[in-house]
Amino acid sequence: MAANDDLFGNAAKAKKAPAEARKPTPPPPGEDGYTAASIEVLEGLEPVRRRPGMYIGGTDETALHHLFAEVLDNSMDEAVAGHATRIEVHFEADGFLSVTDNGRGIPVDPHPKFPKKSALEVIMCTLHAGGKFDSGAYQTSGGLHGVGVSVVNALSERLEVEVARAQTLYRQIFERGHPVGKLETVGRVANRRGTKVRFRPDPQIFKEICKFSPARLFKMARAKAYLFGGVEIRWKCAPELLDPAGKTPPEAVFHFPGGLKDYLAADIEGKAQVAETFFVGRIDKAERHGSLEWAVTWLANDDGFVHSYCNTIPTPDGGTHESGLRLALLRALKDHAERIGQGKRAGAITSEDLMAGCAALISVFIREPEFQGQNKSRLMTVEASRIVENAVRDAFDHWLAASPAQAKNLLDWAIERAEERLRRRAEKDVARKSATRKLRLPGKLADCTNTAADGSELFIVEGDSAGGSAKQARDRASQAVLPLRGKILNVASATRDKMAANQQIGDLVQALGVGTGSHYRAEDLRYDKIIIMTDADVDGAHIASLLITFFYRQMPKLIEQGHLFLAVPPLYKISQGAKTFYARDELHRDEIIKKEFARGKVEISRFKGLGEMMPQQLRDTTMAVGKRTLLKVSIVEEDREETADSVERLMGTKPEARFAFLQERAAFAAEADLVDL
Ligand code: 28F
């Protein structure tokens, strides 16, 4: 597909401006239609180093990996434009990361406005708006989505660019955005072309984490290959950089001509589906506006997801392409129901019912997309909704008509979900109607007097004795306590019925006031903070992991919206006379002794459990706002898959996976803890 393939009708559709308004004709373009003049030169790179957060959202690990995304997106743009077929990603032992494509090669001719500088140097050293469209060199660009490779240059302690173009190899080196030499002609290269960017992030900018995570790089590269089947991406990583227990290989080749179909199959591996086959499709010239691809299925027992992309860039906050998809699926299904005489029963189905269990991927390619949000994570291009809806609805009509059995399974499943939702709402209404009847709360809950969720906290504690201490130690106005008796159900390996029958889970769900799974309603949450407060021992850790598994599987939004915390009770009390300190672990204990008790004898006692702590101690060390330590439970966006794998491996139904995990880490178990497995 050559670059000048007209994938998008916009240019043809745009009305010609009246002659006098037209800009002076640009200088004659080079042999490949590129003119350097198309890059608007805006400003130097100093602002980028001063406030990196403005350009890459921060300097944490996620921001660090945006550097890789930016460079990779530029190679992907070359591939999507039909000029590159291969990309290599190589993470080297010395911490350098290189991306190489076999595209046209960044232009090196002198820049008309800066005759002494090459176009390459201007691109590398100036923050420029995406001139990618003016020059006609590209039809779509993910790279526009980001901030340009110059930002990567500014934030790298060293960056080397090699360009192979017109049988000549050029190279230029930069340090922190400044050229350390002029563009040099290295020599002739017979059958090589393209661009290579090799860089190492600057530890002066990325102070905490300056090392790429091979697992993240691997997944980001793989995702790109799924999103554009016309490119082969080769992955290579120095073996010494790999986590021995991880699953990231030192080498891999990603090439998925099957596109999103393969991606979806990998995403839902093993989960039961409502219909046997996926609903997949792609349109390469939808109404001459753009191209799109989708892969959809419905999961019988798991909550679904929609992952969407624009120009191979993830749009985690959805947008117009996703709304077009949802609308198309719902309308086509209802039309189908009408056709087979089930219109009435299907009337109750809402988009939430249908999408709750829907696992869908959608990828659109749009010229000059509009995004919303600080990190441009939501697509706003209005016509994307119409393009997607028309294309998907038409295709889904055919899919439903072509396989009546599958269509019936899907329709029955959707109707069941709608009816279940209506039943739950009826129950809620009954509860609400009997206004006098108190909200059904578990007897064991010692609620706080505040009725508003804002500022209220729920401590989930293990056992009645800890519960007793916590009830005495708490601030009754804002702190509620729910004692759970013994180990709670492991929801990762329990059936839905077993879960529904479990008293502890029932109490927890009632106390929180929200439903589980797709019935979770954030606005009904009765507390702002949910704090798991278990003993600082193995059993306490186990209870905490069971509770986290429950929230992760049944109320993931509660974690994603930052409501879940772990209390950190002290393990040691250190005193000398009237002077008392508390330590959360051995390390903290030794630090305190060194710092606070340099001289004389100290008395050290270890807490066996919360139940044996005096309420005052519990309040002053673990519960009181401002005196306590809380750990927030969160899911790192890029580790979503990793997290799902870990929960499945550690808590899931396959003991052999747990066994393998223990074996791999046996070396870390203290001697005393080794058991004869
Ligand atoms: C490892 C990262 O950055 N590859 C790239 C090209 C090719 C052209 C280009 C890039 C600015 C506004 C045109 C060449 N010849 N890999 C990469 N490959 N940039 S970045 O042009 C940039 C100009 O539009 C290119 C003809 N047209 C475009």
XYZ file of C-alpha atoms and ligand atoms in Angstrom:
705
model
C 0.000 0.000 0.000
C 1.950 3.008 -1.189
C 1.775 6.193 0.792
C -0.237 7.896 -1.844
C -2.957 5.264 -1.650
C -5.931 7.375 -0.884
C -7.105 5.696 2.323
C -8.855 8.864 3.406
C -11.244 10.990 1.437
C -10.720 14.141 3.517
C -8.186 15.739 1.197
C -10.284 15.027 -1.893
C -13.398 16.278 -0.079
C -11.855 19.518 1.197
C -13.181 22.485 -0.841
C -10.466 24.247 -2.854
C -9.722 27.641 -1.278
C -10.264 30.599 -3.708
C -7.045 31.260 -5.649
C -6.029 34.490 -3.882
C -6.404 32.791 -0.467
C -4.190 29.895 -1.424
C -0.719 29.852 0.191
C 2.210 30.574 -2.162
C 3.139 27.330 -3.897
C 5.739 25.537 -1.762
C 9.233 24.835 -3.189
C 9.330 21.816 -5.561
C 9.318 18.672 -3.346
C 12.221 16.223 -3.336
C 12.061 12.916 -5.223
C 9.723 11.384 -2.639
C 7.350 14.308 -2.207
C 8.941 15.423 1.049
C 9.795 19.022 1.734
C 11.478 19.913 4.994
C 9.598 23.198 4.976
C 6.563 21.300 6.162
C 7.939 21.093 9.684
C 6.750 24.060 11.745
C 9.724 24.903 13.935
C 8.367 25.957 17.278
C 10.978 25.953 20.016
C 14.102 24.433 21.512
C 14.091 21.570 23.975
C 14.950 23.315 27.240
C 11.305 23.447 28.385
C 11.156 19.652 28.035
C 13.978 19.043 30.485
C 12.639 21.667 32.866
C 9.139 20.222 33.021
C 9.168 16.700 31.525
C 5.786 16.004 33.125
C 4.198 18.435 30.654
C 5.324 16.260 27.757
C 5.298 12.671 28.986
C 2.987 12.885 31.990
C 5.627 12.522 34.693
C 8.974 10.847 35.317
C 7.731 7.559 36.752
C 8.048 4.138 35.114
C 4.999 4.703 32.913
C 6.396 7.996 31.655
C 9.756 6.332 31.024
C 8.090 3.824 28.722
C 6.409 6.648 26.790
C 9.877 7.329 25.356
C 9.861 3.883 23.792
C 6.246 4.293 22.636
C 7.113 7.562 20.875
C 10.000 6.078 18.915
C 8.103 2.886 18.098
C 5.084 4.912 16.951
C 7.250 6.720 14.421
C 8.350 3.412 12.975
C 4.757 2.206 13.016
C 3.712 5.310 11.078
C 6.187 4.343 8.389
C 4.764 0.827 8.343
C 1.112 1.901 8.287
C 1.988 4.330 5.480
C 3.230 1.304 3.579
C 6.922 2.174 3.569
C 8.254 -0.196 6.204
C 7.637 -3.912 6.636
C 9.956 -4.684 9.530
C 10.789 -3.123 12.880
C 13.445 -4.324 15.305
C 13.396 -3.595 19.025
C 16.621 -4.384 20.844
C 17.136 -3.842 24.588
C 20.900 -4.026 25.143
C 22.832 -5.047 28.237
C 24.221 -1.506 28.620
C 20.699 -0.147 29.061
C 20.475 1.266 25.534
C 17.234 0.614 23.701
C 17.200 0.679 19.923
C 14.340 0.709 17.420
C 15.069 0.172 13.740
C 12.725 0.237 10.771
C 13.266 -0.382 7.066
C 11.259 2.668 6.015
C 12.267 5.603 3.870
C 14.673 7.026 6.468
C 14.259 10.421 8.078
C 15.161 13.054 5.474
C 18.668 14.465 5.799
C 18.573 17.231 3.200
C 19.360 20.731 4.514
C 16.411 22.423 6.156
C 15.301 25.412 4.038
C 14.900 27.657 7.092
C 18.143 26.455 8.733
C 20.435 25.808 5.774
C 23.257 24.777 8.115
C 21.105 22.093 9.730
C 19.779 18.897 8.189
C 16.057 18.120 8.328
C 17.059 15.271 10.620
C 18.676 17.627 13.118
C 15.684 19.949 13.038
C 13.356 17.011 13.725
C 15.582 15.767 16.547
C 16.234 19.117 18.200
C 13.093 21.172 17.947
C 9.684 20.634 19.488
C 7.609 20.667 16.343
C 3.913 20.160 15.853
C 3.302 17.049 13.808
C 4.232 18.360 10.392
C 3.473 14.813 9.350
C 0.394 15.797 7.441
C 1.296 19.022 5.669
C 4.019 17.312 3.734
C 1.650 14.615 2.539
C 4.277 12.152 3.699
C 1.757 10.422 5.932
C -1.933 9.716 5.881
C -2.252 8.707 9.543
C 0.116 9.087 12.401
C 0.252 7.657 15.883
C 3.418 9.620 16.362
C 1.278 12.777 16.255
C -0.494 11.404 19.238
C 2.745 11.684 21.179
C 5.055 14.671 21.385
C 7.655 13.885 18.746
C 10.999 12.146 18.890
C 12.663 15.435 19.930
C 11.201 14.948 23.417
C 12.847 11.528 23.585
C 16.093 13.174 22.537
C 15.841 15.851 25.225
C 15.224 13.271 27.951
C 17.994 10.857 26.889
C 21.505 11.130 28.224
C 22.639 9.899 24.799
C 20.787 9.229 21.565
C 22.219 7.980 18.282
C 20.304 8.198 15.005
C 21.271 6.305 11.895
C 19.514 6.934 8.596
C 20.017 4.783 5.520
C 18.694 6.675 2.526
C 19.594 6.686 -1.145
C 22.237 3.951 -0.587
C 24.029 6.159 1.963
C 24.325 5.697 5.704
C 24.204 8.827 7.874
C 24.681 9.118 11.628
C 24.312 11.812 14.234
C 24.846 11.655 18.020
C 23.040 13.731 20.661
C 23.362 14.170 24.393
C 20.406 15.501 26.356
C 18.982 16.905 23.153
C 22.140 18.638 21.962
C 24.093 17.385 18.918
C 27.610 16.327 19.900
C 28.671 16.604 16.291
C 27.352 17.346 12.842
C 25.481 14.865 10.720
C 28.136 12.539 9.353
C 28.087 10.425 6.241
C 29.247 7.017 7.384
C 29.427 5.443 3.941
C 27.587 3.614 1.203
C 25.089 0.900 2.027
C 23.860 -1.223 -0.838
C 20.604 -2.834 0.253
C 19.635 -1.128 3.454
C 17.228 1.702 4.119
C 15.354 3.068 7.096
C 15.890 4.702 10.459
C 17.505 3.502 13.656
C 17.170 5.344 16.966
C 19.315 4.064 19.840
C 18.948 5.818 23.193
C 19.383 5.609 26.937
C 17.081 7.641 29.220
C 18.673 10.330 31.367
C 18.981 9.383 35.073
C 18.990 13.103 35.849
C 15.365 13.131 34.666
C 14.196 9.644 35.647
C 15.530 9.665 39.190
C 13.598 6.729 40.698
C 13.299 4.318 37.785
C 15.578 4.746 34.808
C 15.629 1.158 33.637
C 13.153 -0.132 31.097
C 11.097 -3.177 32.076
C 11.690 -5.914 29.451
C 8.194 -7.280 30.124
C 6.603 -3.909 29.374
C 8.691 -3.342 26.254
C 7.837 -6.841 25.057
C 4.099 -6.333 25.518
C 4.092 -2.893 23.931
C 5.933 -4.204 20.865
C 3.622 -7.240 20.611
C 0.490 -5.073 20.877
C 1.660 -2.974 17.905
C 2.089 -6.074 15.748
C -1.428 -7.188 16.595
C -2.716 -3.767 15.580
C -1.135 -3.726 12.156
C -0.755 -7.093 10.490
C 1.385 -5.625 7.722
C 4.480 -5.331 9.877
C 6.830 -7.866 11.453
C 8.339 -6.762 14.749
C 11.457 -8.513 16.001
C 12.197 -8.427 19.738
C 15.629 -8.961 21.248
C 16.691 -8.493 24.862
C 20.009 -9.132 26.545
C 19.368 -12.294 28.626
C 20.936 -10.783 31.750
C 18.222 -8.111 31.776
C 15.405 -10.661 31.994
C 13.613 -11.676 35.209
C 14.358 -15.426 35.574
C 10.861 -16.022 36.949
C 9.213 -13.863 34.272
C 7.749 -15.043 30.991
C 9.508 -12.543 28.693
C 11.755 -14.365 26.186
C 15.158 -13.023 25.023
C 13.982 -13.164 21.396
C 10.658 -13.192 19.592
C 9.119 -12.329 16.248
C 5.665 -10.747 16.213
C 3.716 -10.935 12.990
C -0.047 -11.307 13.163
C -1.669 -11.217 9.736
C -4.765 -12.381 11.621
C -4.698 -9.012 13.402
C -7.214 -8.420 16.166
C -8.639 -11.933 15.869
C -5.311 -13.295 17.162
C -5.097 -10.505 19.746
C -8.559 -11.274 21.136
C -7.839 -15.007 21.227
C -4.709 -14.287 23.268
C -6.604 -11.870 25.534
C -9.393 -14.264 26.500
C -7.430 -17.524 26.413
C -9.424 -20.299 28.018
C -12.462 -18.308 29.093
C -15.888 -19.764 28.222
C -17.692 -17.899 25.442
C -21.407 -17.476 24.740
C -21.003 -17.985 20.994
C -18.504 -20.401 19.416
C -16.977 -17.967 16.919
C -15.738 -14.397 17.215
C -17.457 -11.583 15.380
C -14.564 -10.026 13.470
C -14.238 -7.640 10.549
C -12.148 -4.975 8.894
C -12.854 -2.212 6.441
C -9.960 -0.709 4.559
C -11.760 2.195 2.988
C -14.857 2.837 5.098
C -16.627 5.614 3.209
C -13.165 6.734 2.073
C -12.641 8.196 5.588
C -10.447 5.711 7.321
C -9.844 2.063 7.951
C -10.969 0.015 10.900
C -10.779 -3.455 12.325
C -12.649 -5.167 15.154
C -12.850 -8.508 17.001
C -15.705 -9.207 19.426
C -16.896 -12.094 21.580
C -19.027 -12.545 24.704
C -17.794 -14.271 27.879
C -20.172 -16.612 29.672
C -18.782 -16.296 33.219
C -16.428 -13.336 33.210
C -16.764 -9.595 32.961
C -15.845 -8.206 29.596
C -13.672 -5.359 28.371
C -13.328 -3.049 25.404
C -9.798 -2.147 24.334
C -9.680 0.474 21.615
C -6.948 2.048 19.522
C -6.504 4.887 17.072
C -3.584 4.769 14.618
C -2.231 1.881 16.779
C -2.259 4.130 19.850
C -4.238 2.777 22.846
C -7.253 4.883 23.827
C -7.864 3.575 27.382
C -10.613 6.118 27.990
C -12.530 5.011 24.906
C -14.286 7.622 22.817
C -16.306 7.928 19.615
C -15.050 4.700 18.064
C -16.164 2.726 21.107
C -19.571 4.375 21.257
C -20.086 3.550 17.575
C -19.248 -0.070 18.296
C -21.618 -0.355 21.277
C -24.457 1.257 19.367
C -23.959 -0.997 16.352
C -23.901 -4.216 18.406
C -27.031 -3.313 20.379
C -29.054 -2.112 17.389
C -28.136 -5.047 15.194
C -28.994 -7.523 17.959
C -32.375 -5.885 18.565
C -33.116 -5.791 14.845
C -32.277 -9.467 14.698
C -34.591 -10.164 17.648
C -37.415 -8.366 15.833
C -36.804 -10.452 12.719
C -37.095 -13.723 14.654
C -40.110 -12.614 16.692
C -38.248 -12.004 19.945
C -38.475 -8.234 19.710
C -40.555 -7.892 22.859
C -38.242 -9.941 25.114
C -35.220 -8.166 23.647
C -36.756 -4.766 24.325
C -35.304 -4.680 27.861
C -31.717 -5.234 26.753
C -29.534 -2.156 27.359
C -26.023 -1.427 26.144
C -24.740 -2.160 29.682
C -26.368 -5.601 29.621
C -24.850 -6.458 26.255
C -21.417 -4.958 26.912
C -21.016 -6.301 30.462
C -19.754 -9.634 29.223
C -18.496 -8.423 25.871
C -14.768 -8.754 25.140
C -14.047 -6.441 22.240
C -11.063 -4.917 20.436
C -11.458 -2.099 17.973
C -8.702 -0.340 16.029
C -9.326 2.653 13.786
C -6.981 4.571 11.501
C -7.976 8.195 11.139
C -6.240 11.152 9.540
C -5.661 13.970 12.059
C -7.580 12.387 14.971
C -8.751 14.581 17.828
C -8.082 13.378 21.351
C -9.280 14.546 24.753
C -7.574 14.434 28.087
C -4.103 15.275 29.312
C -2.547 12.124 27.932
C -4.921 12.083 24.960
C -6.467 8.827 26.065
C -9.942 9.387 24.589
C -10.828 9.725 20.901
C -13.135 12.641 20.148
C -13.281 12.583 16.332
C -17.041 12.751 15.767
C -17.248 10.951 12.435
C -15.442 7.935 13.914
C -18.691 7.060 15.678
C -20.670 7.071 12.437
C -17.997 5.253 10.427
C -17.700 2.509 13.042
C -21.434 2.175 13.646
C -22.303 1.845 9.961
C -19.532 -0.650 9.247
C -20.041 -2.818 12.329
C -23.834 -2.831 12.244
C -23.933 -3.994 8.656
C -21.397 -6.743 9.342
C -23.115 -7.830 12.573
C -26.459 -8.089 10.763
C -24.808 -10.592 8.454
C -23.066 -12.451 11.300
C -26.347 -12.902 13.186
C -28.269 -13.966 10.078
C -25.510 -16.338 8.977
C -25.456 -18.320 12.245
C -28.948 -18.410 13.811
C -27.857 -20.835 16.564
C -25.085 -18.553 17.786
C -27.354 -15.544 17.447
C -29.947 -17.271 19.602
C -27.353 -18.144 22.280
C -26.248 -14.541 22.340
C -29.770 -13.165 22.389
C -30.857 -15.517 25.195
C -27.757 -14.639 27.179
C -28.351 -10.882 26.752
C -32.029 -11.231 27.689
C -31.049 -13.206 30.812
C -28.666 -10.441 31.864
C -31.325 -7.789 31.290
C -33.851 -9.761 33.354
C -31.300 -10.339 36.142
C -30.635 -6.583 36.237
C -34.370 -5.875 36.449
C -34.740 -8.415 39.293
C -31.933 -6.775 41.262
C -33.447 -3.356 40.702
C -36.809 -4.634 41.917
C -35.148 -5.971 45.081
C -33.461 -2.627 45.636
C -36.738 -0.794 45.134
C -38.401 -3.045 47.709
C -35.608 -2.244 50.159
C -35.892 1.448 49.377
C -39.728 1.435 49.492
C -39.807 0.185 53.061
C -38.181 3.464 54.079
C -38.624 2.578 57.728
C -36.644 -0.628 57.255
C -32.979 0.113 57.896
C -30.637 -0.642 55.037
C -29.954 -4.334 55.529
C -26.551 -4.223 57.138
C -24.660 -7.180 58.591
C -25.102 -7.529 62.330
C -21.364 -7.662 62.892
C -20.829 -4.239 61.306
C -20.052 -1.477 63.794
C -20.978 1.403 61.506
C -19.735 4.970 61.803
C -22.129 7.780 62.600
C -21.279 9.760 59.451
C -23.912 8.877 56.859
C -21.962 10.338 53.923
C -19.430 8.104 52.203
C -17.023 11.004 51.854
C -14.468 10.869 54.668
C -15.872 7.591 56.014
C -13.692 4.511 56.329
C -14.392 0.826 56.760
C -11.819 -1.329 58.548
C -12.117 -4.989 57.663
C -10.497 -6.910 60.497
C -9.875 -10.584 61.056
C -11.582 -12.218 64.003
C -13.619 -10.929 66.916
C -10.796 -10.064 69.298
C -9.138 -7.785 66.740
C -12.638 -6.562 65.957
C -13.132 -5.712 69.624
C -9.896 -3.744 69.885
C -10.632 -1.957 66.603
C -14.136 -0.965 67.750
C -12.689 0.568 70.901
C -9.774 2.212 69.079
C -11.736 3.735 66.236
C -13.136 7.205 65.704
C -16.851 6.376 65.809
C -17.813 9.341 63.632
C -15.820 8.358 60.558
C -14.548 4.818 61.117
C -16.631 1.660 60.777
C -15.384 -1.829 61.671
C -16.438 -5.130 60.092
C -14.937 -8.205 61.791
C -14.688 -11.236 59.448
C -14.530 -14.607 61.083
C -11.541 -16.675 59.795
C -10.462 -17.221 56.245
C -12.786 -15.869 53.591
C -13.699 -17.638 50.370
C -11.154 -17.630 47.559
C -13.372 -16.203 44.817
C -10.773 -16.919 42.143
C -11.459 -20.619 42.468
C -15.067 -20.572 43.620
C -18.197 -20.839 41.470
C -20.651 -17.935 41.338
C -23.154 -19.931 43.421
C -20.607 -20.738 46.159
C -19.711 -17.066 46.273
C -23.329 -15.961 46.531
C -23.871 -18.403 49.417
C -20.821 -17.288 51.420
C -21.856 -15.362 54.547
C -18.629 -13.403 54.867
C -18.782 -12.234 51.247
C -22.443 -11.389 51.689
C -21.708 -9.303 54.787
C -18.909 -7.498 52.997
C -21.020 -6.714 49.931
C -23.886 -5.498 52.125
C -21.619 -3.351 54.265
C -20.155 -1.688 51.191
C -23.594 -1.104 49.703
C -22.528 -1.829 46.124
C -23.160 -4.766 43.819
C -20.494 -7.050 42.421
C -19.278 -7.500 38.833
C -21.251 -5.519 36.281
C -23.701 -4.504 39.010
C -21.021 -2.489 40.813
C -22.343 1.063 41.184
C -19.609 3.418 42.387
C -22.165 5.986 43.524
C -23.600 3.524 46.080
C -20.261 2.893 47.807
C -20.816 3.683 51.504
C -17.206 4.416 52.407
C -14.400 6.445 50.894
C -11.624 4.150 52.140
C -11.824 0.383 52.545
C -8.925 -0.613 54.799
C -7.898 -4.233 55.214
C -6.411 -4.515 58.705
C -5.059 -8.009 59.359
C -2.364 -9.347 61.640
C 1.206 -8.802 60.530
C 1.784 -12.516 60.119
C 1.430 -15.208 57.432
C -2.248 -15.816 58.201
C -2.967 -12.105 58.096
C -1.185 -11.857 54.771
C -3.245 -14.766 53.465
C -6.541 -13.169 54.552
C -5.423 -9.898 52.961
C -4.608 -11.635 49.681
C -7.995 -13.394 49.706
C -9.724 -10.053 50.262
C -7.692 -8.342 47.540
C -8.562 -11.216 45.181
C -12.230 -10.709 45.992
C -12.095 -6.978 45.252
C -9.938 -7.493 42.153
C -12.335 -10.021 40.653
C -15.699 -8.703 41.856
C -15.161 -4.945 42.283
C -12.126 -3.968 40.157
C -13.422 -0.391 39.883
C -13.184 -0.086 43.672
C -9.421 -0.599 43.302
C -9.104 1.442 40.126
C -10.872 4.375 41.781
C -8.368 4.245 44.653
C -10.599 3.118 47.520
C -8.711 0.015 48.706
C -5.926 0.167 51.295
C -3.904 -2.084 53.597
C -3.294 -1.005 57.195
C 0.275 -1.477 58.425
C 0.138 -2.512 62.095
C 3.409 -2.446 64.068
C 5.380 -5.627 64.574
C 7.557 -4.332 67.420
C 7.286 -2.001 70.382
C 10.609 -0.494 71.489
C 10.736 1.299 74.825
C 13.184 2.719 77.300
C 11.569 4.285 80.348
C 8.733 6.497 79.194
C 10.092 6.669 75.637
C 8.220 4.335 73.276
C 8.469 3.767 69.529
C 6.716 1.269 67.219
C 8.325 -0.466 64.212
C 6.537 -2.011 61.242
C 9.303 -4.581 60.515
C 12.825 -5.640 61.511
C 14.492 -3.050 59.300
C 12.379 -0.229 60.750
C 13.065 -1.567 64.287
C 16.835 -1.448 63.802
C 16.658 2.028 62.247
C 14.694 3.304 65.269
C 17.047 1.695 67.791
C 20.057 3.213 66.029
C 18.425 6.626 65.764
C 16.399 6.927 68.981
C 18.043 4.581 71.469
C 21.749 5.006 70.834
C 22.577 4.425 74.511
C 21.275 2.205 77.316
C 19.105 -0.871 77.436
C 15.945 -0.999 75.373
C 12.962 -3.232 75.828
C 11.689 -4.795 72.607
C 8.401 -6.643 72.461
C 6.828 -8.210 69.389
C 3.084 -7.991 68.739
C 1.512 -11.389 68.094
C -1.658 -9.896 66.621
C -3.959 -6.895 66.643
C -6.122 -8.564 69.285
C -3.436 -8.202 71.912
C -2.863 -4.501 71.281
C -4.326 -1.960 73.666
C -6.940 0.144 71.874
C -4.831 3.253 72.435
C -1.814 1.606 70.833
C -3.922 0.412 67.896
C -5.333 3.891 67.444
C -1.983 5.678 67.648
C -0.076 3.278 65.405
C -2.539 1.889 62.870
C -5.919 3.623 62.740
C -5.703 7.327 63.559
C -5.521 9.567 60.486
C -2.115 11.254 60.429
C -0.481 8.717 62.734
C -0.988 5.564 60.680
C 0.635 4.135 57.571
C -1.658 2.945 54.777
C -0.645 1.088 51.606
C -2.875 1.886 48.605
C -3.772 -1.116 46.411
C -3.582 -0.136 42.740
C -3.242 -1.789 39.341
C -0.569 -0.350 37.044
C -2.196 0.195 33.646
C 0.618 -1.401 31.672
C 0.769 -4.384 34.052
C -2.907 -5.176 33.692
C -2.219 -8.449 31.915
C 0.617 -9.367 34.286
C -1.662 -8.743 37.256
C -4.404 -10.916 35.812
C -1.858 -13.686 35.209
C -0.452 -13.457 38.736
C -3.883 -13.551 40.398
C -4.850 -16.522 38.257
C -1.581 -18.338 38.982
C -1.567 -17.661 42.727
C -5.254 -17.835 43.536
C -6.777 -19.682 40.601
C -8.061 -23.235 40.260
C -4.808 -24.802 39.085
C -2.694 -25.869 42.143
C 0.151 -26.868 39.839
C 0.596 -23.172 38.878
C 0.923 -22.260 42.577
C 3.247 -25.196 43.141
C 5.453 -23.994 40.264
C 5.436 -20.493 41.715
C 6.563 -21.834 45.123
C 9.246 -24.007 43.542
C 10.622 -21.098 41.524
C 10.888 -19.001 44.694
C 11.772 -21.694 47.215
C 15.152 -20.042 47.603
C 13.476 -17.008 49.143
C 11.603 -18.960 51.841
C 13.264 -18.689 55.266
C 14.609 -22.040 56.473
C 11.934 -22.368 59.164
C 9.128 -21.841 56.680
C 10.163 -24.636 54.326
C 7.480 -27.320 54.270
C 7.658 -30.754 52.695
C 5.380 -30.157 49.721
C 13.226 4.226 14.926
C 12.245 5.303 14.712
O 11.462 7.549 13.302
N 11.229 6.364 11.384
C 10.900 7.421 10.585
C 10.541 8.519 8.675
C 10.410 8.767 7.325
C 10.113 10.047 6.891
C 9.930 11.039 7.859
C 10.337 9.560 9.573
C 8.456 15.351 8.976
C 7.082 15.660 8.560
C 7.947 14.321 6.933
C 10.991 10.080 4.627
N 10.850 10.364 3.303
N 11.851 5.340 13.331
C 11.508 6.497 12.705
N 10.838 7.346 9.277
N 10.021 10.816 9.170
S 10.506 9.004 11.170
O 9.624 12.272 7.447
C 9.495 13.200 8.474
C 9.069 14.515 7.909
O 6.801 14.744 7.544
C 9.949 10.367 5.471
C 9.693 10.903 2.839
N 8.666 11.181 3.683
C 8.786 10.915 4.996
